[in-house]
Structures are given as structure tokens and as C-alpha cells.
């Protein structure tokens, strides 16, 4: 199977998200400071099951901090964040397990350099999900097949192109069977000719019903895959809109000004 072709909500990787009720991610009155710097200022955001939300906005606006807060890589100072109805605990085994519900893909791939691609993908399921080695390897190979790099499984990250490494990072996240996937500028470190191979995988995931929060300025992806665009600047959500409206007829001057600079 090929991730660029949607396989319907019956697909195994989307099952986890499809079983519950209510929104999958709720961000409520969230505040975050770095020292004196107020980086998230009363952020409110709801992401429904199967919804794809694109987060866009100027550098320094708080997009990465928001992603990292949802995954508890950053503690928050106020408000709360629920994933599938549960607040993430501050630490411990429970945190590792619940954090695995939130997959994250970074700009810089973040693969383990001294492990093969296959080992990168099986590590989490074996350690955190307590899956057997054989089962993990079988699932990992299926995922690598789906992101189009099964033939790279025995190689080390440095032997792969940037686009292949990022697809491996996506497979590694999917191996944990996350309920929601966060992507923080997943294509901005890539050479232009590799951007589409990563966006195609992400578009396929969206079509299958994966719930996704994607920080990106890729307008084509937003229009193809997202139901909602959130424009973030200066630690606040300035505008929430449909992709079509946002890119052709943004409501706020902040967004219009930003768009005039990137388009
Ligand atoms: P974006 O992803 O939208 O570019 P970030 O969330 O990375 O924005 O950053 C928001 C603000 O927080 C910026 O002013 C940045 O310098 C600051 N910041 C981010 N991470 C840290 C940190 N670990 N310590 C101090 N300041 C930080
Ligand atoms: Mg960022």
C-alpha cells in the first residue's frame, strides 16, 4: 500500500483516534513564559478527530512552543491541554505512555544516528509500547513500505537523503500508533526537490483520517489537506479560518500583512 492513496478510516493507524468521542485535542487558556517572555498568551484551540489543522505565522510567534507544549516537551504555566479527554501527567511512566499518543515530527528529522532506519522505527514500540521484537519489525517494515523507503531499512540515517530521513521519522512516529501527529515545519530543512515526497506522505495520512497539527507555510498542502488554518503571531491566535478563505481573503490585517510577505 501507498500512503499517498487514502485507505479509509478502517485503516489500523487511524483506528485509535476513531474509537473515542469528543475532540481529540483541547488547548484551553494556555499560557507559557520563558523568563520574562510571554510566549503563549491564552491559547485556545480544539482539534476534532480526523481534523487537519495548519498553523502558520511569523517566526518567533510561538508555533513550536505550542507543539512542544501539546507533547509536554515543555511544561505550561497556565490553562490545560487534553489529548483524547486526558490531561498529560507531569512525569513518570504514565507520561511516556500518554506522550506516545502524540507523535511528533521535527524540522531536523531527529533520527538516532547510530541506529539503522529499521531500529529507529522499532525502538519506541519495543521500549514504550512493550511490543515484541518480531511484531515491531513486521509493523515497521509495513510503515517503511508505506512511506516508500522499505529498501533503506538496513541503512543508517546519514546514508539517506533528507527527504528519505524525514519519511523515516514519520514512520518512526507512526510506529507508536499515535492518536494525533504534530509536524513542526517538517519540510523547511529540505532541498526543494524533496519537499513534495514528504508532503505527499502527509497528504496521504490526512486522507486516511489521521488527526494532524501541522506547522507549515506550504500553502498547497494547507489547501489540499487542512480543514482549518490557525494564524499565530506574538503568542496569540490572531485568526482561525478555512484554508481557502485564509489564503484569498484573510480577515485580519496581521494575516494579510504576513501573507503579502510570503506569497
Ligand atoms: P516559532 O516556532 O513560531 O518560530 P517559537 O515557539 O520557537 O516560535 O518561539 C517563540 C518565542 O519563544 C521566541 O521569542 C523564542 O525566542 C522564544 N523561545 C523559544 N524556546 C525558548 C527557550 N527554550 N528558552 C527561551 N526562549 C525560548
Ligand atoms: Mg518554530
PDB file of C-alpha atoms in Angstrom, residues 96-246:
ATOM      1  CA  UNK A  96       5.731   8.194  28.469  1.00  0.00           C
ATOM      2  CA  UNK A  97       2.688   6.139  27.576  1.00  0.00           C
ATOM      3  CA  UNK A  98       0.362   9.079  27.022  1.00  0.00           C
ATOM      4  CA  UNK A  99       3.050  11.033  25.199  1.00  0.00           C
ATOM      5  CA  UNK A 100       3.223   8.166  22.755  1.00  0.00           C
ATOM      6  CA  UNK A 101      -0.353   9.094  21.792  1.00  0.00           C
ATOM      7  CA  UNK A 102       1.095  12.292  20.368  1.00  0.00           C
ATOM      8  CA  UNK A 103       3.536  11.708  17.530  1.00  0.00           C
ATOM      9  CA  UNK A 104       5.925  14.497  16.672  1.00  0.00           C
ATOM     10  CA  UNK A 105       7.981  15.173  13.573  1.00  0.00           C
ATOM     11  CA  UNK A 106      10.545  17.960  13.713  1.00  0.00           C
ATOM     12  CA  UNK A 107      12.221  20.110  11.120  1.00  0.00           C
ATOM     13  CA  UNK A 108      15.536  18.386  11.817  1.00  0.00           C
ATOM     14  CA  UNK A 109      14.405  14.707  11.490  1.00  0.00           C
ATOM     15  CA  UNK A 110      15.966  13.775  14.872  1.00  0.00           C
ATOM     16  CA  UNK A 111      16.713  10.162  13.959  1.00  0.00           C
ATOM     17  CA  UNK A 112      19.148   8.179  16.115  1.00  0.00           C
ATOM     18  CA  UNK A 113      22.370   8.390  14.090  1.00  0.00           C
ATOM     19  CA  UNK A 114      23.888   5.134  15.343  1.00  0.00           C
ATOM     20  CA  UNK A 115      20.841   3.002  14.714  1.00  0.00           C
ATOM     21  CA  UNK A 116      19.590   1.696  11.388  1.00  0.00           C
ATOM     22  CA  UNK A 117      16.359   3.006   9.911  1.00  0.00           C
ATOM     23  CA  UNK A 118      14.591  -0.196  10.972  1.00  0.00           C
ATOM     24  CA  UNK A 119      15.953   0.102  14.528  1.00  0.00           C
ATOM     25  CA  UNK A 120      14.867   3.743  14.643  1.00  0.00           C
ATOM     26  CA  UNK A 121      11.318   2.658  13.879  1.00  0.00           C
ATOM     27  CA  UNK A 122      11.162  -0.338  16.252  1.00  0.00           C
ATOM     28  CA  UNK A 123      12.802   1.272  19.288  1.00  0.00           C
ATOM     29  CA  UNK A 124       9.732   3.101  20.642  1.00  0.00           C
ATOM     30  CA  UNK A 125       7.234   0.263  20.224  1.00  0.00           C
ATOM     31  CA  UNK A 126       9.600  -2.173  21.973  1.00  0.00           C
ATOM     32  CA  UNK A 127      10.536   0.175  24.842  1.00  0.00           C
ATOM     33  CA  UNK A 128       7.348   2.135  25.473  1.00  0.00           C
ATOM     34  CA  UNK A 129       4.540   0.067  23.963  1.00  0.00           C
ATOM     35  CA  UNK A 130       6.199  -3.192  25.135  1.00  0.00           C
ATOM     36  CA  UNK A 131       5.720  -4.824  21.760  1.00  0.00           C
ATOM     37  CA  UNK A 132       7.670  -7.964  20.841  1.00  0.00           C
ATOM     38  CA  UNK A 133      10.657  -7.574  18.528  1.00  0.00           C
ATOM     39  CA  UNK A 134       9.221  -9.649  15.706  1.00  0.00           C
ATOM     40  CA  UNK A 135       5.871  -7.912  15.718  1.00  0.00           C
ATOM     41  CA  UNK A 136       7.571  -4.489  15.864  1.00  0.00           C
ATOM     42  CA  UNK A 137       9.805  -5.325  12.915  1.00  0.00           C
ATOM     43  CA  UNK A 138       6.891  -6.532  10.837  1.00  0.00           C
ATOM     44  CA  UNK A 139       4.907  -3.381  11.571  1.00  0.00           C
ATOM     45  CA  UNK A 140       7.996  -1.205  10.974  1.00  0.00           C
ATOM     46  CA  UNK A 141       8.572  -2.755   7.565  1.00  0.00           C
ATOM     47  CA  UNK A 142       4.934  -2.128   6.643  1.00  0.00           C
ATOM     48  CA  UNK A 143       5.290   1.512   7.636  1.00  0.00           C
ATOM     49  CA  UNK A 144       8.577   1.917   5.757  1.00  0.00           C
ATOM     50  CA  UNK A 145       6.861   0.390   2.741  1.00  0.00           C
ATOM     51  CA  UNK A 146       4.078   2.901   3.042  1.00  0.00           C
ATOM     52  CA  UNK A 147       6.393   5.902   3.188  1.00  0.00           C
ATOM     53  CA  UNK A 148       8.307   4.428   0.252  1.00  0.00           C
ATOM     54  CA  UNK A 149      11.667   3.581   1.858  1.00  0.00           C
ATOM     55  CA  UNK A 150      11.452  -0.116   2.763  1.00  0.00           C
ATOM     56  CA  UNK A 151      14.589  -0.685   0.687  1.00  0.00           C
ATOM     57  CA  UNK A 152      16.518   1.653   3.034  1.00  0.00           C
ATOM     58  CA  UNK A 153      15.665  -0.256   6.234  1.00  0.00           C
ATOM     59  CA  UNK A 154      19.178  -1.577   6.900  1.00  0.00           C
ATOM     60  CA  UNK A 155      20.946   1.757   6.281  1.00  0.00           C
ATOM     61  CA  UNK A 156      21.945   4.426   8.774  1.00  0.00           C
ATOM     62  CA  UNK A 157      20.299   7.865   8.696  1.00  0.00           C
ATOM     63  CA  UNK A 158      23.357   9.622   7.223  1.00  0.00           C
ATOM     64  CA  UNK A 159      23.179   7.310   4.201  1.00  0.00           C
ATOM     65  CA  UNK A 160      19.726   8.640   3.300  1.00  0.00           C
ATOM     66  CA  UNK A 161      18.657  11.868   1.608  1.00  0.00           C
ATOM     67  CA  UNK A 162      16.886  14.500   3.710  1.00  0.00           C
ATOM     68  CA  UNK A 163      13.525  13.570   2.229  1.00  0.00           C
ATOM     69  CA  UNK A 164      14.092   9.894   2.986  1.00  0.00           C
ATOM     70  CA  UNK A 165      15.187  10.707   6.534  1.00  0.00           C
ATOM     71  CA  UNK A 166      12.087  12.767   7.131  1.00  0.00           C
ATOM     72  CA  UNK A 167       9.896   9.935   5.798  1.00  0.00           C
ATOM     73  CA  UNK A 168      11.724   7.579   8.171  1.00  0.00           C
ATOM     74  CA  UNK A 169      10.969   9.997  11.011  1.00  0.00           C
ATOM     75  CA  UNK A 170       7.290   9.920  10.056  1.00  0.00           C
ATOM     76  CA  UNK A 171       7.337   6.107  10.011  1.00  0.00           C
ATOM     77  CA  UNK A 172       9.008   6.121  13.429  1.00  0.00           C
ATOM     78  CA  UNK A 173       6.243   8.307  14.845  1.00  0.00           C
ATOM     79  CA  UNK A 174       3.507   6.210  13.248  1.00  0.00           C
ATOM     80  CA  UNK A 175       5.000   3.050  14.745  1.00  0.00           C
ATOM     81  CA  UNK A 176       3.785   4.216  18.163  1.00  0.00           C
ATOM     82  CA  UNK A 177       0.216   4.281  16.826  1.00  0.00           C
ATOM     83  CA  UNK A 178      -0.310   7.893  17.867  1.00  0.00           C
ATOM     84  CA  UNK A 179      -3.771   9.380  18.073  1.00  0.00           C
ATOM     85  CA  UNK A 180      -2.542  12.717  16.776  1.00  0.00           C
ATOM     86  CA  UNK A 181       0.538  13.719  14.802  1.00  0.00           C
ATOM     87  CA  UNK A 182       2.298  17.044  15.234  1.00  0.00           C
ATOM     88  CA  UNK A 183       4.545  18.261  12.439  1.00  0.00           C
ATOM     89  CA  UNK A 184       6.766  21.276  13.144  1.00  0.00           C
ATOM     90  CA  UNK A 185       7.945  22.699   9.814  1.00  0.00           C
ATOM     91  CA  UNK A 186       8.679  19.203   8.502  1.00  0.00           C
ATOM     92  CA  UNK A 187       9.857  20.381   5.089  1.00  0.00           C
ATOM     93  CA  UNK A 188      11.744  23.577   5.847  1.00  0.00           C
ATOM     94  CA  UNK A 189      15.140  21.893   6.196  1.00  0.00           C
ATOM     95  CA  UNK A 190      14.763  20.006   2.908  1.00  0.00           C
ATOM     96  CA  UNK A 191      16.129  20.741  -0.515  1.00  0.00           C
ATOM     97  CA  UNK A 192      13.247  21.917  -2.702  1.00  0.00           C
ATOM     98  CA  UNK A 193      13.138  18.757  -4.810  1.00  0.00           C
ATOM     99  CA  UNK A 194      12.445  16.669  -1.691  1.00  0.00           C
ATOM    100  CA  UNK A 195       9.624  18.731  -0.254  1.00  0.00           C
ATOM    101  CA  UNK A 196       6.880  17.026  -2.226  1.00  0.00           C
ATOM    102  CA  UNK A 197       7.806  13.449  -1.340  1.00  0.00           C
ATOM    103  CA  UNK A 198       7.279  14.372   2.322  1.00  0.00           C
ATOM    104  CA  UNK A 199       4.126  16.429   1.726  1.00  0.00           C
ATOM    105  CA  UNK A 200       2.668  13.540  -0.322  1.00  0.00           C
ATOM    106  CA  UNK A 201       3.098  11.169   2.609  1.00  0.00           C
ATOM    107  CA  UNK A 202       1.453  13.715   4.911  1.00  0.00           C
ATOM    108  CA  UNK A 203      -1.414  14.273   2.488  1.00  0.00           C
ATOM    109  CA  UNK A 204      -1.960  10.501   2.368  1.00  0.00           C
ATOM    110  CA  UNK A 205      -2.096  10.371   6.148  1.00  0.00           C
ATOM    111  CA  UNK A 206      -4.616  13.209   6.209  1.00  0.00           C
ATOM    112  CA  UNK A 207      -6.803  11.383   3.689  1.00  0.00           C
ATOM    113  CA  UNK A 208      -6.756   8.289   5.872  1.00  0.00           C
ATOM    114  CA  UNK A 209      -8.215  10.279   8.702  1.00  0.00           C
ATOM    115  CA  UNK A 210      -5.151  10.899  10.860  1.00  0.00           C
ATOM    116  CA  UNK A 211      -5.639  13.856  13.180  1.00  0.00           C
ATOM    117  CA  UNK A 212      -2.811  16.292  12.472  1.00  0.00           C
ATOM    118  CA  UNK A 213      -1.468  19.635  13.627  1.00  0.00           C
ATOM    119  CA  UNK A 214       0.983  20.903  11.053  1.00  0.00           C
ATOM    120  CA  UNK A 215       3.168  23.986  11.313  1.00  0.00           C
ATOM    121  CA  UNK A 216       3.976  24.837   7.723  1.00  0.00           C
ATOM    122  CA  UNK A 217       3.938  27.636   5.199  1.00  0.00           C
ATOM    123  CA  UNK A 218       3.200  25.205   2.384  1.00  0.00           C
ATOM    124  CA  UNK A 219       0.004  26.707   1.049  1.00  0.00           C
ATOM    125  CA  UNK A 220      -0.621  23.857  -1.394  1.00  0.00           C
ATOM    126  CA  UNK A 221      -0.603  21.348   1.443  1.00  0.00           C
ATOM    127  CA  UNK A 222      -2.902  23.530   3.556  1.00  0.00           C
ATOM    128  CA  UNK A 223      -5.423  23.795   0.745  1.00  0.00           C
ATOM    129  CA  UNK A 224      -5.236  20.109  -0.116  1.00  0.00           C
ATOM    130  CA  UNK A 225      -5.272  18.607   3.324  1.00  0.00           C
ATOM    131  CA  UNK A 226      -6.376  21.033   6.048  1.00  0.00           C
ATOM    132  CA  UNK A 227      -9.839  21.858   7.310  1.00  0.00           C
ATOM    133  CA  UNK A 228      -8.603  24.772   9.348  1.00  0.00           C
ATOM    134  CA  UNK A 229      -5.790  27.321   9.290  1.00  0.00           C
ATOM    135  CA  UNK A 230      -4.691  28.940  12.524  1.00  0.00           C
ATOM    136  CA  UNK A 231      -2.645  32.113  12.164  1.00  0.00           C
ATOM    137  CA  UNK A 232      -0.403  32.658  15.167  1.00  0.00           C
ATOM    138  CA  UNK A 233       1.616  35.786  15.904  1.00  0.00           C
ATOM    139  CA  UNK A 234       3.119  37.203  19.038  1.00  0.00           C
ATOM    140  CA  UNK A 235       1.953  34.310  21.192  1.00  0.00           C
ATOM    141  CA  UNK A 236      -1.677  34.623  20.200  1.00  0.00           C
ATOM    142  CA  UNK A 237      -4.068  33.011  17.771  1.00  0.00           C
ATOM    143  CA  UNK A 238      -4.913  36.004  15.638  1.00  0.00           C
ATOM    144  CA  UNK A 239      -7.171  34.287  13.121  1.00  0.00           C
ATOM    145  CA  UNK A 240      -8.804  30.910  12.571  1.00  0.00           C
ATOM    146  CA  UNK A 241     -10.171  30.327   9.099  1.00  0.00           C
ATOM    147  CA  UNK A 242     -10.706  27.820   6.315  1.00  0.00           C
ATOM    148  CA  UNK A 243      -7.652  27.447   4.058  1.00  0.00           C
ATOM    149  CA  UNK A 244      -9.453  28.876   1.031  1.00  0.00           C
ATOM    150  CA  UNK A 245     -10.696  31.942   2.885  1.00  0.00           C
ATOM    151  CA  UNK A 246      -7.414  32.448   4.673  1.00  0.00           C
TER     152      UNK A 246
END
